Structure formats: structure tokens, C-alpha cells
Amino acid sequence: MIQKSPFVTKEIKRLFIISLLISSVTLSCTKDSDRSNNSSESNPITVFEPVDRDFDDIKESGVLRMITFYSSNTYFLNQGIEVGFEYELLKEFARENDLAVEVIIVGAEENPFDLLNKGIGDVIAANYTITPERREVAKFTRPYNIVDQMVVYSSELRDRPQTLDELSESGIPISVRRNSSYYSRLMELNEEEYNFNIDPISDGMDTEAALFQVAEGNLVATVSDDNMYNSSNRYMEGLYPGPVVAESDTIAWAIRSNATELESKMNRYLYKHFRFSEDKDEPRRSTFLNVLRKKYFEQSRQMAQYYNPEWQYQSMGVISPYDEMIRTVADSIDIDWLMLTAMIAQESSFNPNSKSWAGAVGLMQIMPQFVDSTAYENYQELYDPMTNIRLGAGIIKEHIEHYSYIDSTEQQWAFALATYNVGPGHMADARRLTIDQNKNPNDWDAVSGSLIKLMQRRHYQKARYGFARGIEPVQYVEEIMNRYRTYQAILALTEQQQAAGFTNVLGPTFNR
């Protein structure tokens, strides 16, 4: 086991607090409220009839929309890069099916099953247990994980019960959300033979937030999935394991009840990564799934590297390490800084030393041959973050201005992004092809179809600039737009959290 130095523990705790500020109060369900049933008092389900949208429709759109919550193992931003156990598992499914992933973050007054059945999203990937109540409104895939529900104590509690009988007799308050499966399970046990002292806490506090309060000694005990406990125990001090209250909960993705083709595709994918052995004793997991589990849940060197204490996030609402630079540059030329941030994530994953096979370098992957050599005599200057951002922003600004006659700002950005990726020559060819097909050359959907057609010989041999791998700019635009919308949602949640104040997370007590 890797030892936790005081410095690492302190920094990790600080980073963790920042993530909680975004997730634990504003969202009425995160990670495991996500595990609330359809009688949740906060956000009851209102849509029971699903729209007609199956895998063929998703494939035609090119985008799989993931409904989830902002938490440390479902989905979150790490230095601007989208990560999380659920996100990475679903993204691999999307990759195998040539789909982009758009993340739909559940808002404070939204129910994920309503978002699913309305067609706003296509799959709920949020560490969901399969329950009879949920089966009434959605269908579930094969399971991809099994967890035990366990009591977790504060290490400040001296006499920690080791069995359920001892816990029942002790009268120790067990703090759980009323709309969680943990609460339901404790109530079931009380109806059977126990007398647990159940302490309802705010529905806005997710399992991570409750564990943090237990670690700090502000709560005496709570209930958590064992994988969540293992993950939290890696970077929180003050947690102590207690008895198991439920064994072998199955975790799966939720999809619309009429999405039979999507269910089949997902089940085949999940079967490759998780299935039971012949004796049904131990599940068999793929190497890929084991790597994800180790990365997010187990005490491993990968986890220690993942929570790098050098990441100096000083406030909420931080998207990337270069937010201040990006804002400064974007404001100076009057473009959307968040879209510029989404571009940098796509181009270089915020790695200032990135260099492509074609020679593009830096945060915005600038091609040296297209830069004024007299202004940048030293090639290494292009690796300077501010220099690179200024150059890239200047280029995208020129493209936006080129398409300024298009009414829609979103359409202007789509054309500008595609031009940044594939070049103005291929874009001109695609627009001419669009005109030849009696379609609107100022409509991105029409032109994106033409870009893809430029991969076909009968079309590109007539084009001035020849063959273009048109699928790449189309996916490039789609992924940046999706990421941009996700960034917007995260910042909106942050603003709501700031307006609500921090005391519910950092204070010594919570509103009951």
C-alpha cells in the first residue's frame, strides 16, 4: 500500500472539497441519489411514456447522450479533461460504435428518468442499482458491477460495533438520505428484526459528501457502497469500515423501455467486460474494466497519480489550468472563452508540449509553416501557452469573421471549427458540393454531409482540393460543441452553488 503523506492528504482533501462544492448541495441527486426510487420527494418522475428513439436514430445522429451526475467516479473534469468511471466505460462503447458522447448533467430540479424518457438523453450511467421501482419506468442493461452496502464509521468513534446486532443495540445514529436505497435498506432491516437509529440528512448531500463529514468527525456513521468506500478511503483520513447491510447489489445502465436495439448492443458490449463464472460465485471482468476499477476505486499507484497534489485548483468553477489565459485572450478579440477552452481540450487535452504526427504543436496545435516566421523566429516559442493560445484564437477569429454573414452564432462557430480542422479549401469544396445537391451551403447539417461525401471517389475527384477525410471535421465540431454545452452546465451548477453558499458542505453541521 502507498503511504499517504500529510501534504498529499491535505491537497487531495482540498481538491475533494472543491468538487463537493459543485455537487453535493445544488444537485438533488448525485452519485447515489441517483439511487433514489421513483417516489423521491424531491424530484418525482413525471414522464412514463418514452419517446421512440433507438440505436438506429442514435447512430444517425452520431451522438450518444449520457445522463449522469457530477461526481468523482461518474463524471467530472480533471484539468479540463472529462473523466470518471461511468464516463470512460460508456465512452468505450461509443468508440466501438463510432459515436461521440454528449454528457447531460442532471440539474437540481430534474429527474434523470424524465430526461431519459423525453429523449433528452439516451442512457443513465450513474452507478444505478436495479430495483423493481425503476423497472416500472425504464429498462436496464446487463450489470457491470456488484457492490455491497456497508456501514462506515468515523474513526473518532471509540466503540465501533462490528455486527448488525451490536449496531442496532448501540443507538448510534446512521446518517443517510431519505431518498436513497441505503435508507430503504435500513428501514427493511428495521421491519425485520433490528432497531437502527436512522438519521435522515439533506437529500442534497451525496455519498461522497456524507463520507467526508464522517471522516471529519461531523457525522458518526453513514452507509456507502464498498467500492465508494474503498475509493474515498484512499484520499480521506478518518473512515473506518463497519458491517455490511446488503450484499451483491447489481449496478447497470438504464435505458428507455422501447430501446430494444440499444439494449442488445449494450448487453453485448457489457458481456465482454463483465459476466459471472459458471459457479456464479465470482464475476469475471475484462482487463479494461479491471483497469477502470483500479483507477477509480482501488488503492493503487494509479489512484495516487490520478489525484496529483500539484494540481492547484484554488476556486470553484475552474474548467482548466489555463482559464485565466484563455479568458484574457478571448476577451481581447471578443470570442467565447468557453468555446475556445473546448477547442483546446479537443486539440491537445491541455498539454502545452503536445505535438502531432503532422508537426502541429502546443495547446491549440499550431502548424509552424502557417505562422509568420519573422514574428516567431524560435520554433520553441510556439510551445509557450500564451503565445499558442493567442495564435490559435486569432486563427479561429478569422474563420468566424469569414462566416459572419451567417445569422446563427452557433452555425458560425460550426463552420469556423470545421475550417480550423480541415482547412478552407476542403470547406469550399464541401459547400460547392452542397450547392450542387440543391441544399443550403450556410447550413452546417447540409455541409457536414457533403464533407463526408468528399471521402467518396465520385465526389472528391471533381473537387478542387481532392480527397478529404470529412468524418474528422464533422466529429471535431460535434465533440467540441458537446463539450462546450457540458462546460456551460458545470459553470451553471457552480453559480447556483455559490449563490447557495458553502456552509452545507464545509460547516460543522448540516440542515436536517
Coordinates of C-alpha atoms in Angstrom, one line a residue:
M1 CA 0.0 0.0 0.0
I2 CA 1.2 3.5 -0.8
Q3 CA 1.7 5.7 2.3
K4 CA -0.3 8.9 2.4
S5 CA 2.0 11.8 3.2
P6 CA 0.4 14.7 5.2
F7 CA 0.9 17.1 2.2
V8 CA -0.7 14.8 -0.3
T9 CA -3.6 14.1 2.1
K10 CA -4.2 17.8 2.7
E11 CA -4.1 18.7 -1.0
I12 CA -6.3 15.9 -2.0
K13 CA -8.8 16.8 0.7
R14 CA -8.8 20.4 -0.6
L15 CA -9.4 19.2 -4.2
F16 CA -12.2 17.0 -2.9
I17 CA -13.9 19.8 -1.1
I18 CA -13.9 21.8 -4.3
S19 CA -15.6 19.0 -6.2
L20 CA -18.1 18.7 -3.4
L21 CA -19.0 22.4 -3.6
I22 CA -20.1 21.7 -7.1
S23 CA -22.0 18.5 -6.5
S24 CA -23.3 18.0 -3.0
V25 CA -25.8 20.8 -2.3
T26 CA -27.0 22.1 -5.7
L27 CA -27.8 18.7 -7.1
S28 CA -30.7 17.0 -5.5
C29 CA -29.2 13.7 -6.6
T30 CA -25.6 12.8 -7.3
K31 CA -23.8 9.6 -7.5
D32 CA -26.3 7.7 -5.3
S33 CA -29.3 9.9 -5.0
D34 CA -29.1 8.8 -8.4
R35 CA -30.1 5.7 -6.4
S36 CA -33.3 7.2 -5.2
N37 CA -36.5 5.4 -6.2
N38 CA -39.4 6.8 -8.2
S39 CA -41.2 8.0 -5.1
S40 CA -38.4 10.5 -4.3
E41 CA -39.9 13.6 -2.6
S42 CA -37.5 16.0 -4.3
N43 CA -37.9 15.2 -8.0
P44 CA -40.7 12.7 -8.7
I45 CA -40.9 11.1 -12.1
T46 CA -43.5 12.8 -14.4
V47 CA -42.8 11.2 -17.8
F48 CA -43.6 7.5 -18.0
E49 CA -44.0 7.0 -21.8
P50 CA -40.7 7.0 -23.6
V51 CA -40.1 8.7 -26.9
D52 CA -39.3 6.5 -29.9
R53 CA -35.5 6.7 -30.2
D54 CA -33.5 3.6 -30.6
F55 CA -29.9 2.7 -31.7
D56 CA -30.6 3.5 -35.4
D57 CA -31.7 7.0 -34.5
I58 CA -28.6 7.4 -32.2
K59 CA -26.4 6.1 -34.9
E60 CA -27.8 8.5 -37.5
S61 CA -27.2 11.5 -35.2
G62 CA -23.7 10.3 -34.4
V63 CA -24.1 11.1 -30.7
L64 CA -24.9 9.0 -27.7
R65 CA -26.2 11.2 -24.9
M66 CA -25.2 10.2 -21.4
I67 CA -27.3 11.3 -18.4
T68 CA -25.2 11.4 -15.3
F69 CA -24.2 13.4 -12.2
Y70 CA -21.1 15.4 -11.5
S71 CA -19.2 13.2 -9.0
S72 CA -15.7 11.8 -8.6
N73 CA -16.5 8.4 -10.1
T74 CA -19.4 9.0 -12.5
Y75 CA -18.2 12.1 -14.4
F76 CA -16.1 15.1 -13.6
L77 CA -13.5 17.4 -15.1
N78 CA -9.8 16.8 -14.3
Q79 CA -7.8 19.8 -15.6
G80 CA -10.5 20.3 -18.2
I81 CA -10.5 16.7 -19.4
E82 CA -13.6 14.6 -19.0
V83 CA -13.1 11.6 -16.8
G84 CA -15.0 9.3 -14.4
F85 CA -15.6 5.5 -14.2
E86 CA -19.1 5.7 -15.8
Y87 CA -17.9 8.1 -18.5
E88 CA -14.9 6.1 -19.5
L89 CA -16.9 2.8 -19.6
L90 CA -19.6 4.4 -21.7
K91 CA -17.2 6.2 -24.0
E92 CA -15.5 3.0 -24.9
F93 CA -18.9 1.6 -26.0
A94 CA -19.4 4.8 -28.1
R95 CA -16.0 4.5 -29.6
E96 CA -16.6 0.9 -30.7
N97 CA -19.8 2.1 -32.4
D98 CA -18.3 5.2 -34.0
L99 CA -20.3 7.6 -31.8
A100 CA -19.5 10.8 -29.9
V101 CA -20.6 11.1 -26.3
E102 CA -22.5 14.1 -25.1
V103 CA -22.9 14.4 -21.3
I104 CA -26.2 15.6 -19.9
I105 CA -25.7 16.6 -16.2
V106 CA -28.8 16.3 -14.1
G107 CA -29.9 19.6 -12.7
A108 CA -31.2 20.4 -9.3
E109 CA -34.8 20.1 -10.2
E110 CA -34.6 17.4 -12.8
N111 CA -35.3 13.7 -12.6
P112 CA -32.9 11.5 -14.7
F113 CA -35.7 9.2 -15.8
D114 CA -37.7 12.1 -17.2
L115 CA -34.7 13.2 -19.2
L116 CA -34.4 9.7 -20.5
N117 CA -38.0 9.1 -21.5
K118 CA -38.2 12.6 -23.0
G119 CA -35.3 11.7 -25.3
I120 CA -33.0 14.4 -23.9
G121 CA -30.6 11.7 -23.1
D122 CA -30.2 8.1 -24.2
V123 CA -28.7 6.2 -21.2
I124 CA -28.5 6.9 -17.5
A125 CA -24.9 5.9 -16.4
A126 CA -24.7 6.9 -12.8
N127 CA -24.0 3.8 -10.6
Y128 CA -27.6 2.8 -10.5
T129 CA -28.9 -0.3 -8.7
I130 CA -31.6 -2.3 -10.4
T131 CA -34.8 -2.0 -8.4
P132 CA -38.4 -3.1 -9.1
E133 CA -39.5 0.6 -8.8
R134 CA -37.0 1.6 -11.5
R135 CA -38.0 -1.2 -13.8
E136 CA -41.5 0.3 -13.9
V137 CA -40.2 3.3 -15.8
A138 CA -37.1 2.1 -17.7
K139 CA -35.2 -0.9 -18.8
F140 CA -31.8 -2.0 -17.5
T141 CA -28.8 -3.4 -19.3
R142 CA -26.8 -6.4 -18.0
P143 CA -25.0 -5.5 -14.8
Y144 CA -21.4 -4.3 -15.0
N145 CA -20.7 -4.2 -11.3
I146 CA -21.7 -5.7 -8.0
V147 CA -21.4 -3.8 -4.7
D148 CA -22.1 -4.4 -1.1
Q149 CA -23.7 -1.7 1.1
M150 CA -21.7 -1.2 4.2
V151 CA -21.7 1.0 7.3
V152 CA -18.8 3.4 7.6
Y153 CA -17.8 4.9 11.0
S154 CA -15.9 7.9 12.0
S155 CA -12.5 6.9 13.4
E156 CA -13.3 9.3 16.3
L157 CA -15.9 6.8 17.5
R158 CA -14.2 4.7 20.0
D159 CA -16.6 1.8 20.4
R160 CA -17.4 0.8 16.9
P161 CA -20.0 -2.0 16.6
Q162 CA -18.7 -4.9 14.4
T163 CA -22.1 -6.6 13.8
L164 CA -25.6 -5.5 12.8
D165 CA -26.9 -6.7 16.2
E166 CA -24.3 -4.6 18.1
L167 CA -25.1 -1.6 15.8
S168 CA -28.8 -2.0 16.5
E169 CA -28.3 -2.1 20.2
S170 CA -25.8 0.8 20.3
G171 CA -28.2 3.5 19.2
I172 CA -25.5 5.1 17.1
P173 CA -27.1 7.5 14.5
I174 CA -26.6 6.3 10.9
S175 CA -26.9 9.4 8.7
V176 CA -28.3 8.7 5.2
R177 CA -30.6 10.5 2.7
R178 CA -34.2 9.6 2.9
N179 CA -34.4 9.2 -0.8
S180 CA -31.5 6.8 -1.1
S181 CA -31.5 3.0 -1.3
Y182 CA -29.4 3.0 1.9
Y183 CA -32.4 4.5 3.8
S184 CA -34.7 1.9 2.2
R185 CA -32.5 -1.0 3.2
L186 CA -32.1 0.2 6.8
M187 CA -35.9 0.5 7.0
E188 CA -36.3 -3.0 5.7
L189 CA -33.9 -4.3 8.3
N190 CA -35.8 -2.4 11.0
E191 CA -39.0 -4.1 9.9
E192 CA -37.4 -7.5 10.1
E193 CA -35.6 -7.6 13.4
Y194 CA -33.4 -4.6 14.1
N195 CA -33.8 -1.1 15.6
F196 CA -31.3 1.1 13.8
N197 CA -31.2 4.8 14.7
I198 CA -31.6 6.2 11.2
D199 CA -30.7 9.9 11.0
P200 CA -32.1 11.5 7.8
I201 CA -29.8 14.1 6.2
S202 CA -30.3 16.5 3.4
D203 CA -31.3 15.0 0.1
G204 CA -28.7 17.3 -1.4
M205 CA -25.8 15.5 0.3
D206 CA -24.4 12.6 -1.8
T207 CA -22.5 9.7 -0.5
E208 CA -19.1 11.3 -1.0
A209 CA -20.2 14.3 1.0
A210 CA -21.5 12.2 3.8
L211 CA -18.3 10.2 3.9
F212 CA -16.3 13.4 4.0
Q213 CA -18.4 14.6 7.0
V214 CA -17.8 11.2 8.7
A215 CA -14.1 11.5 8.1
E216 CA -14.1 14.9 9.6
G217 CA -16.0 13.7 12.6
N218 CA -19.1 15.8 11.9
L219 CA -21.2 12.7 11.4
V220 CA -20.8 9.4 13.4
A221 CA -21.7 6.9 10.7
T222 CA -23.2 6.6 7.2
V223 CA -23.8 3.9 4.6
S224 CA -21.8 3.5 1.4
D225 CA -21.2 1.1 -1.4
D226 CA -18.0 -0.8 -0.8
N227 CA -16.3 0.5 -3.9
M228 CA -17.1 4.0 -3.0
Y229 CA -15.7 3.5 0.5
N230 CA -12.5 2.0 -1.0
S231 CA -12.1 5.0 -3.3
S232 CA -12.8 7.5 -0.6
N233 CA -10.6 5.8 2.0
R234 CA -7.7 6.3 -0.4
Y235 CA -7.7 10.1 -0.1
M236 CA -9.7 10.7 3.1
E237 CA -8.4 10.0 6.6
G238 CA -10.8 9.2 9.4
L239 CA -13.0 6.5 7.9
Y240 CA -13.5 3.1 9.5
P241 CA -15.4 0.1 7.9
G242 CA -18.4 -1.4 9.6
P243 CA -20.7 -4.3 9.0
V244 CA -22.4 -5.0 5.6
V245 CA -26.1 -4.2 5.4
A246 CA -26.8 -5.5 1.9
E247 CA -24.8 -7.9 -0.3
S248 CA -24.4 -8.1 -4.1
D249 CA -26.4 -5.1 -5.4
T250 CA -26.2 -5.1 -9.2
I251 CA -25.3 -1.9 -11.0
A252 CA -26.4 -1.3 -14.6
W253 CA -27.2 1.4 -17.1
A254 CA -30.8 2.5 -17.5
I255 CA -32.3 2.9 -21.0
R256 CA -35.8 3.5 -22.4
S257 CA -38.1 0.5 -22.2
N258 CA -38.6 0.6 -26.0
A259 CA -34.9 0.8 -27.0
T260 CA -34.5 -2.9 -27.7
E261 CA -31.7 -2.5 -30.3
L262 CA -29.7 -0.2 -27.9
E263 CA -30.2 -2.8 -25.2
S264 CA -28.9 -5.5 -27.4
K265 CA -25.8 -3.5 -28.4
M266 CA -25.0 -2.5 -24.8
N267 CA -25.6 -6.0 -23.5
R268 CA -23.1 -7.5 -26.0
Y269 CA -20.6 -4.8 -25.1
L270 CA -21.0 -5.3 -21.3
Y271 CA -20.8 -9.1 -21.7
K272 CA -17.3 -8.7 -23.0
H273 CA -16.3 -6.9 -19.8
F274 CA -18.4 -8.4 -17.0
R275 CA -20.0 -11.8 -16.6
F276 CA -20.5 -14.4 -13.9
S277 CA -18.4 -17.5 -13.8
E278 CA -20.1 -20.9 -14.2
D279 CA -20.5 -21.4 -10.5
K280 CA -21.8 -17.8 -10.3
D281 CA -19.6 -17.2 -7.3
E282 CA -17.2 -14.6 -8.6
P283 CA -17.7 -12.2 -11.6
R284 CA -15.2 -12.3 -14.4
R285 CA -14.0 -8.9 -15.5
S286 CA -12.1 -7.8 -18.6
T287 CA -8.7 -6.2 -18.4
F288 CA -10.2 -2.9 -19.4
L289 CA -12.8 -3.0 -16.7
N290 CA -10.2 -4.0 -14.1
V291 CA -8.1 -1.1 -15.1
L292 CA -11.0 1.3 -14.6
R293 CA -11.8 -0.2 -11.2
K294 CA -8.3 0.1 -10.1
K295 CA -8.1 3.7 -11.4
Y296 CA -11.2 4.9 -9.6
F297 CA -12.0 2.6 -6.7
E298 CA -9.0 0.6 -5.5
Q299 CA -6.0 1.6 -3.5
S300 CA -3.4 1.7 -6.2
R301 CA -0.5 3.7 -7.5
Q302 CA -2.6 4.8 -10.4
M303 CA -5.0 6.4 -8.0
A304 CA -2.2 8.2 -6.2
Q305 CA -1.0 9.6 -9.6
Y306 CA -4.5 10.5 -10.6
Y307 CA -5.0 12.7 -7.6
N308 CA -1.8 14.7 -8.2
P309 CA -1.3 17.2 -5.3
E310 CA 0.4 19.6 -7.7
W311 CA -3.0 20.4 -9.3
Q312 CA -3.5 23.9 -7.8
Y313 CA -7.2 24.5 -8.1
Q314 CA -7.9 27.5 -5.9
S315 CA -11.6 28.1 -6.5
M316 CA -14.8 26.7 -7.8
G317 CA -15.8 26.9 -11.4
V318 CA -12.3 26.1 -12.8
I319 CA -12.6 24.3 -16.1
S320 CA -8.9 24.0 -17.0
P321 CA -5.4 25.1 -15.8
Y322 CA -5.4 27.9 -18.4
D323 CA -8.8 29.5 -17.8
E324 CA -7.3 32.9 -16.9
M325 CA -5.1 33.0 -20.1
I326 CA -8.0 31.8 -22.3
R327 CA -10.3 34.4 -20.8
T328 CA -7.8 37.2 -21.4
V329 CA -7.2 36.2 -25.0
A330 CA -10.8 35.6 -25.8
D331 CA -11.9 38.9 -24.3
S332 CA -9.3 40.8 -26.2
I333 CA -10.7 39.6 -29.6
D334 CA -14.4 39.2 -28.5
I335 CA -14.9 35.5 -28.8
D336 CA -16.4 32.9 -26.4
W337 CA -13.7 31.8 -24.0
L338 CA -15.6 28.6 -23.1
M339 CA -15.7 27.5 -26.7
L340 CA -12.0 28.3 -27.0
T341 CA -11.5 26.1 -23.9
A342 CA -13.4 23.3 -25.5
M343 CA -11.2 23.6 -28.6
I344 CA -8.0 23.3 -26.6
A345 CA -9.4 20.2 -24.8
Q346 CA -10.0 18.7 -28.2
E347 CA -6.8 19.8 -29.8
S348 CA -4.3 18.9 -27.1
S349 CA -6.0 17.8 -23.9
F350 CA -4.5 20.9 -22.3
N351 CA -0.9 19.6 -22.8
P352 CA 1.2 22.6 -23.8
N353 CA 4.0 20.2 -25.0
S354 CA 1.8 18.3 -27.4
K355 CA 3.0 17.6 -30.9
S356 CA 1.1 15.8 -33.6
W357 CA 2.4 13.5 -36.3
A358 CA 1.9 16.3 -38.8
G359 CA 4.0 18.7 -36.7
A360 CA 1.2 20.8 -35.1
V361 CA 2.3 21.9 -31.7
G362 CA 1.1 23.3 -28.4
L363 CA -2.3 23.8 -26.8
M364 CA -4.0 24.7 -30.0
Q365 CA -1.9 22.5 -32.3
I366 CA -0.4 25.4 -34.4
M367 CA 1.2 24.4 -37.7
P368 CA 4.6 26.3 -37.7
Q369 CA 4.5 26.7 -41.5
F370 CA 1.4 28.8 -41.3
V371 CA 2.8 31.2 -38.7
D372 CA 4.7 34.4 -39.6
S373 CA 8.3 33.2 -39.4
T374 CA 9.6 36.8 -38.8
A375 CA 7.4 37.1 -35.7
Y376 CA 8.3 33.7 -34.3
E377 CA 11.9 33.0 -35.3
N378 CA 12.3 30.5 -32.5
Y379 CA 10.2 27.4 -33.1
Q380 CA 10.1 26.7 -29.4
E381 CA 8.1 29.9 -28.8
L382 CA 5.1 28.1 -30.2
Y383 CA 5.1 25.8 -27.1
D384 CA 4.6 28.9 -24.8
P385 CA 0.9 28.6 -23.7
M386 CA 0.0 32.3 -24.0
T387 CA 1.7 32.5 -27.4
N388 CA 0.0 29.4 -28.7
I389 CA -3.4 30.4 -27.4
R390 CA -3.1 33.9 -29.0
L391 CA -2.2 32.4 -32.3
G392 CA -4.9 29.8 -32.3
A393 CA -7.5 32.2 -31.1
G394 CA -6.5 34.6 -33.9
I395 CA -7.0 31.9 -36.5
I396 CA -10.4 30.8 -35.2
K397 CA -11.5 34.5 -35.0
E398 CA -10.6 35.0 -38.7
H399 CA -12.7 32.0 -39.6
I400 CA -15.7 33.2 -37.5
E401 CA -15.5 36.6 -39.3
H402 CA -15.3 34.8 -42.6
Y403 CA -18.7 33.3 -41.8
S404 CA -20.2 36.4 -40.1
Y405 CA -22.9 36.7 -42.8
I406 CA -24.5 33.5 -41.4
D407 CA -27.2 34.5 -39.0
S408 CA -26.7 31.9 -36.3
T409 CA -23.7 32.3 -33.9
E410 CA -23.8 28.5 -33.4
Q411 CA -23.7 28.0 -37.1
Q412 CA -20.8 30.4 -37.5
W413 CA -18.8 28.5 -34.8
A414 CA -19.6 25.2 -36.5
F415 CA -18.2 26.4 -39.9
A416 CA -15.2 28.1 -38.2
L417 CA -14.3 25.0 -36.2
A418 CA -14.6 22.7 -39.2
T419 CA -12.4 25.1 -41.2
Y420 CA -9.8 25.2 -38.4
N421 CA -9.7 21.4 -38.6
V422 CA -9.8 20.6 -42.3
G423 CA -8.8 23.9 -43.9
P424 CA -10.7 26.5 -46.0
G425 CA -10.1 24.6 -49.3
H426 CA -11.9 21.4 -48.3
M427 CA -14.6 23.5 -46.7
A428 CA -15.1 25.4 -50.0
D429 CA -15.3 22.1 -51.8
A430 CA -17.9 20.8 -49.4
R431 CA -20.0 24.0 -49.8
R432 CA -19.9 23.8 -53.6
L433 CA -21.0 20.1 -53.4
T434 CA -23.8 21.2 -51.1
I435 CA -25.0 23.7 -53.7
D436 CA -24.8 21.1 -56.4
Q437 CA -27.2 19.0 -54.4
N438 CA -29.6 21.9 -54.1
K439 CA -29.0 22.3 -50.4
N440 CA -28.2 25.3 -48.3
P441 CA -24.4 25.9 -48.2
N442 CA -24.9 28.0 -45.0
D443 CA -26.5 25.1 -43.1
W444 CA -24.0 23.1 -41.1
D445 CA -26.0 19.9 -41.2
A446 CA -26.1 20.0 -45.0
V447 CA -22.4 20.9 -45.4
S448 CA -21.3 18.3 -42.8
G449 CA -23.0 15.6 -45.1
S450 CA -21.0 17.0 -48.0
L451 CA -17.8 16.8 -46.1
I452 CA -18.4 13.1 -45.5
K453 CA -19.2 12.6 -49.2
L454 CA -15.7 14.0 -50.1
M455 CA -14.4 10.7 -48.8
Q456 CA -16.0 9.1 -51.9
R457 CA -14.2 8.9 -55.1
R458 CA -17.1 10.0 -57.3
H459 CA -17.2 13.2 -55.3
Y460 CA -13.7 14.1 -54.4
Q461 CA -12.3 13.5 -57.9
K462 CA -14.4 16.5 -59.0
A463 CA -13.4 18.6 -56.1
R464 CA -10.7 21.3 -56.4
Y465 CA -8.8 20.2 -53.4
G466 CA -9.5 16.5 -53.8
F467 CA -10.0 13.8 -51.1
A468 CA -10.8 15.0 -47.6
R469 CA -11.3 12.7 -44.6
G470 CA -14.6 14.5 -44.0
I471 CA -15.6 12.5 -41.0
E472 CA -12.9 14.0 -38.9
P473 CA -14.0 17.7 -39.1
V474 CA -17.6 16.6 -38.6
Q475 CA -16.7 14.7 -35.4
Y476 CA -14.4 17.5 -34.4
V477 CA -17.3 20.0 -34.5
E478 CA -19.7 17.6 -32.7
E479 CA -17.3 16.8 -29.9
I480 CA -16.4 20.4 -29.3
M481 CA -20.0 21.5 -29.3
N482 CA -20.9 18.7 -26.9
R483 CA -18.1 19.6 -24.6
Y484 CA -19.0 23.3 -24.7
R485 CA -22.5 22.5 -23.6
T486 CA -21.2 20.4 -20.8
Y487 CA -18.9 23.1 -19.6
Q488 CA -21.8 25.5 -19.6
A489 CA -23.8 23.1 -17.4
I490 CA -21.0 22.8 -15.0
L491 CA -20.5 26.5 -14.7
A492 CA -24.2 27.0 -14.2
L493 CA -24.2 24.5 -11.4
T494 CA -21.2 26.3 -9.9
E495 CA -23.0 29.6 -10.0
Q496 CA -26.0 28.1 -8.3
Q497 CA -23.8 26.6 -5.6
Q498 CA -22.0 29.9 -5.0
A499 CA -25.4 31.6 -4.6
A500 CA -26.5 28.9 -2.1
G501 CA -23.3 29.3 0.0
F502 CA -20.8 26.8 1.2
T503 CA -21.9 26.1 4.7
N504 CA -23.8 23.0 3.9
V505 CA -20.6 21.4 2.7
L506 CA -17.8 22.9 4.9
G507 CA -19.6 23.7 8.1
P508 CA -19.6 21.5 11.2
T509 CA -23.3 20.7 10.9
F510 CA -25.9 20.3 8.2
N511 CA -29.5 21.4 8.0
R512 CA -31.6 18.4 8.9

